[in-house]
Amino acid sequence: EYIIEAEELEFTYPDGTRALKGASLRIRRGAKIALLGSNGAGKSTLFLHFNGILKPQKGKLRFNGVEVRYDKKSLLQLRKDVGVVFQDPDTQLFSASVYQEISFGPLNMGLSRETAREKVLQAMEDTGISELKDKPTHFLSYGQKKRVSIADVLAMDPKVIIADEPTVWLDPKHAKQIERLFRDINEKGTTVIISTHDVDLAYAWADYIFVIHEGKIIGEGNPEDIFADD
Ligand code: ADP
Ligand code: ADP
């Protein structure tokens, strides 16, 4: 029933910053989740644990009911299963053309050119960037780059997509498109988690919200419940 379960995660960066101070949460498979918190609350640090880039210094993490293991093979699988769309697409995109960019992951995973091609074309279609196929990523608009970075992750067929502040720096029209895109991705069966400091976005978009503050989950619930005055 739960795809990700974190129990009392603690993480301190080498400079002594305590980013997670016992964060616990359970994410239901297929859910549309918002992780709501201000800058520095620990959202990105939590996400980097979900895809295995960071290893908990204390606490437990389970994926699909199984405790996460940190050997090379398990980590490769986890990074395929849990795709992260970073806040700034420029840190994610490095290939010459849009098509090359999105095919990198599937080819790197060892898929045949033919299978990779199918995944890439599908991911481009799902994100509405088919017509950008041969364009150099370098010259795309910010909104287009954002879509390419989402297609990048989608082409890996992840079970969970995590997006760090996906609508920040976008104008309202493009922000709405991205919100809709993540809703569609969720409706096709992928668990979607977005981080945001935007209460209205969390309320309108998510079916379940976790509130993180100073490295701990301090509230959770359905949008109607969590913002109800009591
Ligand atoms: P109970 O505490 O009675 O089991 P819930 O099933 O609502 O009540 O909550 C249990 C856990 O399920 C919560 O801690 C939360 O992690 C998760 N959860 C509940 N509803 C949702 C949802 N719509 N989407 C994702 N996760 C949910
Ligand atoms: P959020 O994503 O909610 O803004 P972060 O997880 O990025 O929060 O940061 C949590 C805390 O950890 C903040 O105090 C932040 O300054 C600090 N932090 C994040 N990354 C690093 C790092 N690489 N080195 C030291 N401190 C960091």
mmCIF file of C-alpha atoms and ligand atoms in Angstrom:
data_model
loop_
_atom_site.group_PDB
_atom_site.id
_atom_site.type_symbol
_atom_site.label_atom_id
_atom_site.label_comp_id
_atom_site.label_asym_id
_atom_site.label_seq_id
_atom_site.Cartn_x
_atom_site.Cartn_y
_atom_site.Cartn_z
ATOM 1 C CA GLU A 1 0.000 0.000 0.000
ATOM 2 C CA TYR A 2 2.858 2.428 0.769
ATOM 3 C CA ILE A 3 5.500 3.069 -1.847
ATOM 4 C CA ILE A 4 7.773 5.152 0.376
ATOM 5 C CA GLU A 5 8.032 4.913 4.162
ATOM 6 C CA ALA A 6 10.473 7.062 6.085
ATOM 7 C CA GLU A 7 10.899 6.607 9.793
ATOM 8 C CA GLU A 8 12.712 9.149 11.954
ATOM 9 C CA LEU A 9 15.229 10.177 9.296
ATOM 10 C CA GLU A 10 18.092 12.286 10.534
ATOM 11 C CA PHE A 11 20.669 13.972 8.368
ATOM 12 C CA THR A 12 23.393 16.512 9.169
ATOM 13 C CA TYR A 13 25.526 18.027 6.398
ATOM 14 C CA PRO A 14 29.316 18.034 6.822
ATOM 15 C CA ASP A 15 29.247 21.713 7.833
ATOM 16 C CA GLY A 16 27.059 20.817 10.807
ATOM 17 C CA THR A 17 23.670 21.894 9.392
ATOM 18 C CA ARG A 18 20.990 19.585 10.748
ATOM 19 C CA ALA A 19 18.685 19.298 7.756
ATOM 20 C CA LEU A 20 16.520 16.393 8.950
ATOM 21 C CA LYS A 21 15.763 15.925 12.634
ATOM 22 C CA GLY A 22 13.617 12.822 12.750
ATOM 23 C CA ALA A 23 11.375 13.131 9.695
ATOM 24 C CA SER A 24 8.694 10.435 9.369
ATOM 25 C CA LEU A 25 6.155 9.971 6.609
ATOM 26 C CA ARG A 26 4.389 7.297 4.589
ATOM 27 C CA ILE A 27 3.391 7.820 0.995
ATOM 28 C CA ARG A 28 0.618 5.776 -0.476
ATOM 29 C CA ARG A 29 1.162 4.167 -3.870
ATOM 30 C CA GLY A 30 -0.505 6.165 -6.637
ATOM 31 C CA ALA A 31 -0.962 9.288 -4.512
ATOM 32 C CA LYS A 32 -0.567 12.901 -5.545
ATOM 33 C CA ILE A 33 1.420 14.401 -2.703
ATOM 34 C CA ALA A 34 2.581 17.923 -1.874
ATOM 35 C CA LEU A 35 5.419 18.423 0.558
ATOM 36 C CA LEU A 36 4.829 21.902 1.881
ATOM 37 C CA GLY A 37 7.526 23.867 3.643
ATOM 38 C CA SER A 38 9.467 27.112 3.569
ATOM 39 C CA ASN A 39 13.010 27.485 2.246
ATOM 40 C CA GLY A 40 15.468 25.451 4.235
ATOM 41 C CA ALA A 41 12.812 23.230 5.830
ATOM 42 C CA GLY A 42 14.498 20.084 4.488
ATOM 43 C CA LYS A 43 12.425 19.246 1.388
ATOM 44 C CA SER A 44 15.338 18.682 -0.999
ATOM 45 C CA THR A 45 17.299 16.756 1.593
ATOM 46 C CA LEU A 46 14.342 14.440 2.087
ATOM 47 C CA PHE A 47 13.996 13.930 -1.685
ATOM 48 C CA LEU A 48 17.672 13.093 -2.039
ATOM 49 C CA HIS A 49 17.060 10.315 0.458
ATOM 50 C CA PHE A 50 14.071 9.006 -1.492
ATOM 51 C CA ASN A 51 16.187 8.276 -4.575
ATOM 52 C CA GLY A 52 19.229 7.106 -2.671
ATOM 53 C CA ILE A 53 21.567 10.002 -3.405
ATOM 54 C CA LEU A 54 21.811 10.578 0.333
ATOM 55 C CA LYS A 55 21.951 7.782 2.862
ATOM 56 C CA PRO A 56 20.146 8.263 6.186
ATOM 57 C CA GLN A 57 22.528 8.765 9.071
ATOM 58 C CA LYS A 58 19.756 7.608 11.387
ATOM 59 C CA GLY A 59 16.302 6.206 10.798
ATOM 60 C CA LYS A 60 14.794 3.900 8.240
ATOM 61 C CA LEU A 61 13.685 4.149 4.669
ATOM 62 C CA ARG A 62 11.559 1.616 2.825
ATOM 63 C CA PHE A 63 10.673 1.548 -0.851
ATOM 64 C CA ASN A 64 7.785 -0.689 -1.904
ATOM 65 C CA GLY A 65 7.810 -2.258 1.544
ATOM 66 C CA VAL A 66 11.486 -3.202 1.410
ATOM 67 C CA GLU A 67 14.264 -1.497 3.351
ATOM 68 C CA VAL A 68 16.474 0.489 0.962
ATOM 69 C CA ARG A 69 19.906 -1.013 0.349
ATOM 70 C CA TYR A 70 22.926 0.974 -0.691
ATOM 71 C CA ASP A 71 24.899 -1.436 -2.861
ATOM 72 C CA LYS A 72 25.497 -0.317 -6.447
ATOM 73 C CA LYS A 73 22.846 -2.506 -8.049
ATOM 74 C CA SER A 74 20.052 -1.581 -5.623
ATOM 75 C CA LEU A 75 20.903 2.101 -6.005
ATOM 76 C CA LEU A 76 20.720 1.956 -9.797
ATOM 77 C CA GLN A 77 17.297 0.362 -9.534
ATOM 78 C CA LEU A 78 16.134 2.936 -6.962
ATOM 79 C CA ARG A 79 17.291 5.830 -9.152
ATOM 80 C CA LYS A 80 15.322 4.381 -12.038
ATOM 81 C CA ASP A 81 12.230 3.825 -9.876
ATOM 82 C CA VAL A 82 12.316 7.233 -8.191
ATOM 83 C CA GLY A 83 12.927 10.023 -10.693
ATOM 84 C CA VAL A 84 13.718 13.512 -9.481
ATOM 85 C CA VAL A 85 12.980 16.620 -11.529
ATOM 86 C CA PHE A 86 15.257 19.306 -10.149
ATOM 87 C CA GLN A 87 14.182 22.868 -9.629
ATOM 88 C CA ASP A 88 16.589 24.329 -12.158
ATOM 89 C CA PRO A 89 16.478 22.453 -15.492
ATOM 90 C CA ASP A 90 19.903 23.829 -16.424
ATOM 91 C CA THR A 91 21.502 21.592 -13.823
ATOM 92 C CA GLN A 92 19.810 18.571 -15.391
ATOM 93 C CA LEU A 93 20.161 19.089 -19.157
ATOM 94 C CA PHE A 94 23.518 18.547 -20.768
ATOM 95 C CA SER A 95 23.040 16.918 -24.179
ATOM 96 C CA ALA A 96 23.087 18.633 -27.551
ATOM 97 C CA SER A 97 19.547 18.009 -28.772
ATOM 98 C CA VAL A 98 16.270 17.378 -26.984
ATOM 99 C CA TYR A 99 16.074 13.866 -28.418
ATOM 100 C CA GLN A 100 19.636 13.007 -27.341
ATOM 101 C CA GLU A 101 18.977 14.444 -23.913
ATOM 102 C CA ILE A 102 15.911 12.307 -23.254
ATOM 103 C CA SER A 103 17.417 9.136 -24.756
ATOM 104 C CA PHE A 104 20.479 9.271 -22.531
ATOM 105 C CA GLY A 105 18.751 7.639 -19.547
ATOM 106 C CA PRO A 106 17.039 4.757 -21.386
ATOM 107 C CA LEU A 107 20.191 3.961 -23.414
ATOM 108 C CA ASN A 108 22.317 4.146 -20.295
ATOM 109 C CA MET A 109 19.922 1.663 -18.681
ATOM 110 C CA GLY A 110 20.829 -0.773 -21.437
ATOM 111 C CA LEU A 111 17.635 -0.610 -23.497
ATOM 112 C CA SER A 112 17.933 -1.265 -27.229
ATOM 113 C CA ARG A 113 17.887 1.779 -29.534
ATOM 114 C CA GLU A 114 14.430 0.745 -30.717
ATOM 115 C CA THR A 115 12.897 0.422 -27.222
ATOM 116 C CA ALA A 116 14.649 3.566 -26.055
ATOM 117 C CA ARG A 117 13.260 5.412 -29.060
ATOM 118 C CA GLU A 118 9.698 4.377 -28.192
ATOM 119 C CA LYS A 119 10.097 5.576 -24.607
ATOM 120 C CA VAL A 120 11.613 8.868 -25.695
ATOM 121 C CA LEU A 121 8.913 9.599 -28.268
ATOM 122 C CA GLN A 122 6.208 8.739 -25.744
ATOM 123 C CA ALA A 123 7.773 10.945 -23.058
ATOM 124 C CA MET A 124 8.021 13.829 -25.537
ATOM 125 C CA GLU A 125 4.396 13.371 -26.512
ATOM 126 C CA ASP A 126 3.240 13.219 -22.874
ATOM 127 C CA THR A 127 5.039 16.456 -22.068
ATOM 128 C CA GLY A 128 3.984 18.224 -25.280
ATOM 129 C CA ILE A 129 7.465 18.764 -26.689
ATOM 130 C CA SER A 130 7.402 16.475 -29.751
ATOM 131 C CA GLU A 131 8.050 19.400 -32.077
ATOM 132 C CA LEU A 132 11.249 20.271 -30.192
ATOM 133 C CA LYS A 133 12.862 16.888 -30.929
ATOM 134 C CA ASP A 134 15.872 18.158 -32.878
ATOM 135 C CA LYS A 135 16.287 21.511 -31.156
ATOM 136 C CA PRO A 136 19.424 22.216 -29.160
ATOM 137 C CA THR A 137 18.427 22.231 -25.476
ATOM 138 C CA HIS A 138 20.647 25.243 -24.987
ATOM 139 C CA PHE A 139 18.309 27.601 -26.867
ATOM 140 C CA LEU A 140 14.995 26.543 -25.370
ATOM 141 C CA SER A 141 12.859 28.813 -23.232
ATOM 142 C CA TYR A 142 12.772 28.149 -19.500
ATOM 143 C CA GLY A 143 9.300 26.555 -19.731
ATOM 144 C CA GLN A 144 10.456 24.293 -22.574
ATOM 145 C CA LYS A 145 13.560 23.251 -20.639
ATOM 146 C CA LYS A 146 11.325 22.427 -17.715
ATOM 147 C CA ARG A 147 9.305 20.076 -19.917
ATOM 148 C CA VAL A 148 12.417 18.447 -21.298
ATOM 149 C CA SER A 149 13.654 17.805 -17.765
ATOM 150 C CA ILE A 150 10.303 16.180 -16.933
ATOM 151 C CA ALA A 151 10.403 14.074 -20.126
ATOM 152 C CA ASP A 152 13.934 13.072 -19.160
ATOM 153 C CA VAL A 153 12.612 11.473 -15.991
ATOM 154 C CA LEU A 154 9.418 10.066 -17.566
ATOM 155 C CA ALA A 155 11.396 8.174 -20.216
ATOM 156 C CA MET A 156 12.860 6.031 -17.416
ATOM 157 C CA ASP A 157 9.373 4.718 -16.526
ATOM 158 C CA PRO A 158 9.700 5.671 -12.855
ATOM 159 C CA LYS A 159 7.244 4.419 -10.240
ATOM 160 C CA VAL A 160 7.559 7.723 -8.384
ATOM 161 C CA ILE A 161 8.244 11.164 -9.802
ATOM 162 C CA ILE A 162 9.468 13.810 -7.428
ATOM 163 C CA ALA A 163 9.530 17.427 -8.522
ATOM 164 C CA ASP A 164 11.304 20.095 -6.538
ATOM 165 C CA GLU A 165 9.313 23.365 -6.713
ATOM 166 C CA PRO A 166 8.093 22.558 -10.252
ATOM 167 C CA THR A 167 6.253 25.821 -10.907
ATOM 168 C CA VAL A 168 8.567 28.310 -9.310
ATOM 169 C CA TRP A 169 9.785 31.043 -11.753
ATOM 170 C CA LEU A 170 7.045 30.145 -14.243
ATOM 171 C CA ASP A 171 4.364 32.614 -15.308
ATOM 172 C CA PRO A 172 0.811 31.599 -14.286
ATOM 173 C CA LYS A 173 -0.038 30.125 -17.685
ATOM 174 C CA HIS A 174 3.009 27.861 -17.829
ATOM 175 C CA ALA A 175 2.657 27.017 -14.156
ATOM 176 C CA LYS A 176 -0.892 25.770 -14.831
ATOM 177 C CA GLN A 177 0.375 23.633 -17.717
ATOM 178 C CA ILE A 178 2.980 22.005 -15.515
ATOM 179 C CA GLU A 179 0.416 21.398 -12.762
ATOM 180 C CA ARG A 180 -1.840 19.725 -15.316
ATOM 181 C CA LEU A 181 1.032 17.689 -16.684
ATOM 182 C CA PHE A 182 1.822 16.259 -13.250
ATOM 183 C CA ARG A 183 -1.876 15.547 -12.707
ATOM 184 C CA ASP A 184 -1.971 13.593 -16.003
ATOM 185 C CA ILE A 185 1.187 11.696 -15.099
ATOM 186 C CA ASN A 186 -0.425 10.740 -11.795
ATOM 187 C CA GLU A 187 -3.623 9.624 -13.496
ATOM 188 C CA LYS A 188 -1.593 7.182 -15.574
ATOM 189 C CA GLY A 189 -0.556 5.510 -12.329
ATOM 190 C CA THR A 190 2.689 7.153 -11.252
ATOM 191 C CA THR A 191 2.995 8.370 -7.675
ATOM 192 C CA VAL A 192 3.815 12.086 -7.864
ATOM 193 C CA ILE A 193 5.389 14.141 -5.101
ATOM 194 C CA ILE A 194 5.997 17.848 -5.478
ATOM 195 C CA SER A 195 7.686 20.150 -3.038
ATOM 196 C CA THR A 196 6.359 23.646 -2.736
ATOM 197 C CA HIS A 197 6.185 26.629 -0.426
ATOM 198 C CA ASP A 198 2.944 27.649 -2.154
ATOM 199 C CA VAL A 199 -0.015 26.813 0.093
ATOM 200 C CA ASP A 200 -2.572 27.521 -2.641
ATOM 201 C CA LEU A 201 -0.825 25.166 -5.043
ATOM 202 C CA ALA A 202 -0.654 22.400 -2.453
ATOM 203 C CA TYR A 203 -4.310 22.870 -1.614
ATOM 204 C CA ALA A 204 -5.526 22.887 -5.217
ATOM 205 C CA TRP A 205 -3.263 20.204 -6.598
ATOM 206 C CA ALA A 206 -2.559 17.536 -4.007
ATOM 207 C CA ASP A 207 -4.749 14.810 -2.587
ATOM 208 C CA TYR A 208 -2.575 14.559 0.501
ATOM 209 C CA ILE A 209 -0.227 17.099 2.054
ATOM 210 C CA PHE A 210 2.754 16.795 4.363
ATOM 211 C CA VAL A 211 4.046 19.899 6.102
ATOM 212 C CA ILE A 212 7.752 19.963 6.862
ATOM 213 C CA HIS A 213 9.373 22.448 9.219
ATOM 214 C CA GLU A 214 12.951 22.507 10.490
ATOM 215 C CA GLY A 215 13.636 18.961 9.415
ATOM 216 C CA LYS A 216 10.487 17.358 10.780
ATOM 217 C CA ILE A 217 7.035 16.539 9.449
ATOM 218 C CA ILE A 218 4.786 18.671 11.639
ATOM 219 C CA GLY A 219 1.440 18.068 9.934
ATOM 220 C CA GLU A 220 -0.301 15.952 7.357
ATOM 221 C CA GLY A 221 -3.728 15.362 5.930
ATOM 222 C CA ASN A 222 -6.131 15.874 3.080
ATOM 223 C CA PRO A 223 -6.238 19.491 1.860
ATOM 224 C CA GLU A 224 -9.691 20.107 3.388
ATOM 225 C CA ASP A 225 -8.583 18.807 6.767
ATOM 226 C CA ILE A 226 -5.153 20.275 7.017
ATOM 227 C CA PHE A 227 -6.240 23.875 6.415
ATOM 228 C CA ALA A 228 -9.493 23.664 8.363
ATOM 229 C CA ASP A 229 -9.771 26.115 11.259
ATOM 230 C CA ASP A 230 -10.377 24.302 14.468
HETATM 231 P P1 ADP B 1 -5.308 5.911 9.419
HETATM 232 O O1 ADP B 1 -4.364 6.683 10.296
HETATM 233 O O2 ADP B 1 -6.631 5.660 10.039
HETATM 234 O O3 ADP B 1 -4.693 4.724 8.758
HETATM 235 P P2 ADP B 1 -5.160 7.185 6.861
HETATM 236 O O4 ADP B 1 -5.297 5.942 6.053
HETATM 237 O O5 ADP B 1 -5.851 8.409 6.362
HETATM 238 O O6 ADP B 1 -5.691 6.974 8.319
HETATM 239 O O7 ADP B 1 -3.643 7.547 7.042
HETATM 240 C C1 ADP B 1 -2.615 6.631 7.182
HETATM 241 C C2 ADP B 1 -1.440 7.085 6.378
HETATM 242 O O8 ADP B 1 -1.798 6.944 5.035
HETATM 243 C C3 ADP B 1 -1.059 8.543 6.561
HETATM 244 O O9 ADP B 1 -0.046 8.703 7.507
HETATM 245 C C4 ADP B 1 -0.563 8.913 5.195
HETATM 246 O O10 ADP B 1 0.824 8.711 5.115
HETATM 247 C C5 ADP B 1 -1.217 7.967 4.281
HETATM 248 N N1 ADP B 1 -2.287 8.567 3.500
HETATM 249 C C6 ADP B 1 -3.553 8.755 3.864
HETATM 250 N N2 ADP B 1 -4.283 9.269 2.860
HETATM 251 C C7 ADP B 1 -3.445 9.387 1.830
HETATM 252 C C8 ADP B 1 -3.578 9.854 0.513
HETATM 253 N N3 ADP B 1 -4.735 10.283 0.001
HETATM 254 N N4 ADP B 1 -2.515 9.852 -0.262
HETATM 255 C C9 ADP B 1 -1.350 9.406 0.205
HETATM 256 N N5 ADP B 1 -1.151 8.938 1.429
HETATM 257 C C10 ADP B 1 -2.178 8.932 2.243
HETATM 258 P P1 ADP B 2 14.448 23.003 1.267
HETATM 259 O O1 ADP B 2 14.540 22.112 0.084
HETATM 260 O O2 ADP B 2 13.192 22.826 2.051
HETATM 261 O O3 ADP B 2 14.708 24.439 0.939
HETATM 262 P P2 ADP B 2 16.985 21.839 2.039
HETATM 263 O O4 ADP B 2 16.823 20.385 2.227
HETATM 264 O O5 ADP B 2 17.598 22.326 0.764
HETATM 265 O O6 ADP B 2 15.590 22.563 2.285
HETATM 266 O O7 ADP B 2 17.869 22.403 3.210
HETATM 267 C C1 ADP B 2 17.702 22.054 4.578
HETATM 268 C C2 ADP B 2 18.816 22.695 5.386
HETATM 269 O O8 ADP B 2 20.050 22.121 5.004
HETATM 270 C C3 ADP B 2 18.969 24.184 5.143
HETATM 271 O O9 ADP B 2 19.391 24.773 6.344
HETATM 272 C C4 ADP B 2 20.040 24.253 4.106
HETATM 273 O O10 ADP B 2 20.741 25.483 4.186
HETATM 274 C C5 ADP B 2 20.917 23.109 4.494
HETATM 275 N N1 ADP B 2 21.656 22.510 3.370
HETATM 276 C C6 ADP B 2 21.130 22.044 2.217
HETATM 277 N N2 ADP B 2 22.104 21.528 1.433
HETATM 278 C C7 ADP B 2 23.259 21.671 2.123
HETATM 279 C C8 ADP B 2 24.613 21.330 1.847
HETATM 280 N N3 ADP B 2 24.982 20.733 0.724
HETATM 281 N N4 ADP B 2 25.543 21.649 2.789
HETATM 282 C C9 ADP B 2 25.184 22.240 3.944
HETATM 283 N N5 ADP B 2 23.920 22.575 4.270
HETATM 284 C C10 ADP B 2 22.969 22.300 3.364
#
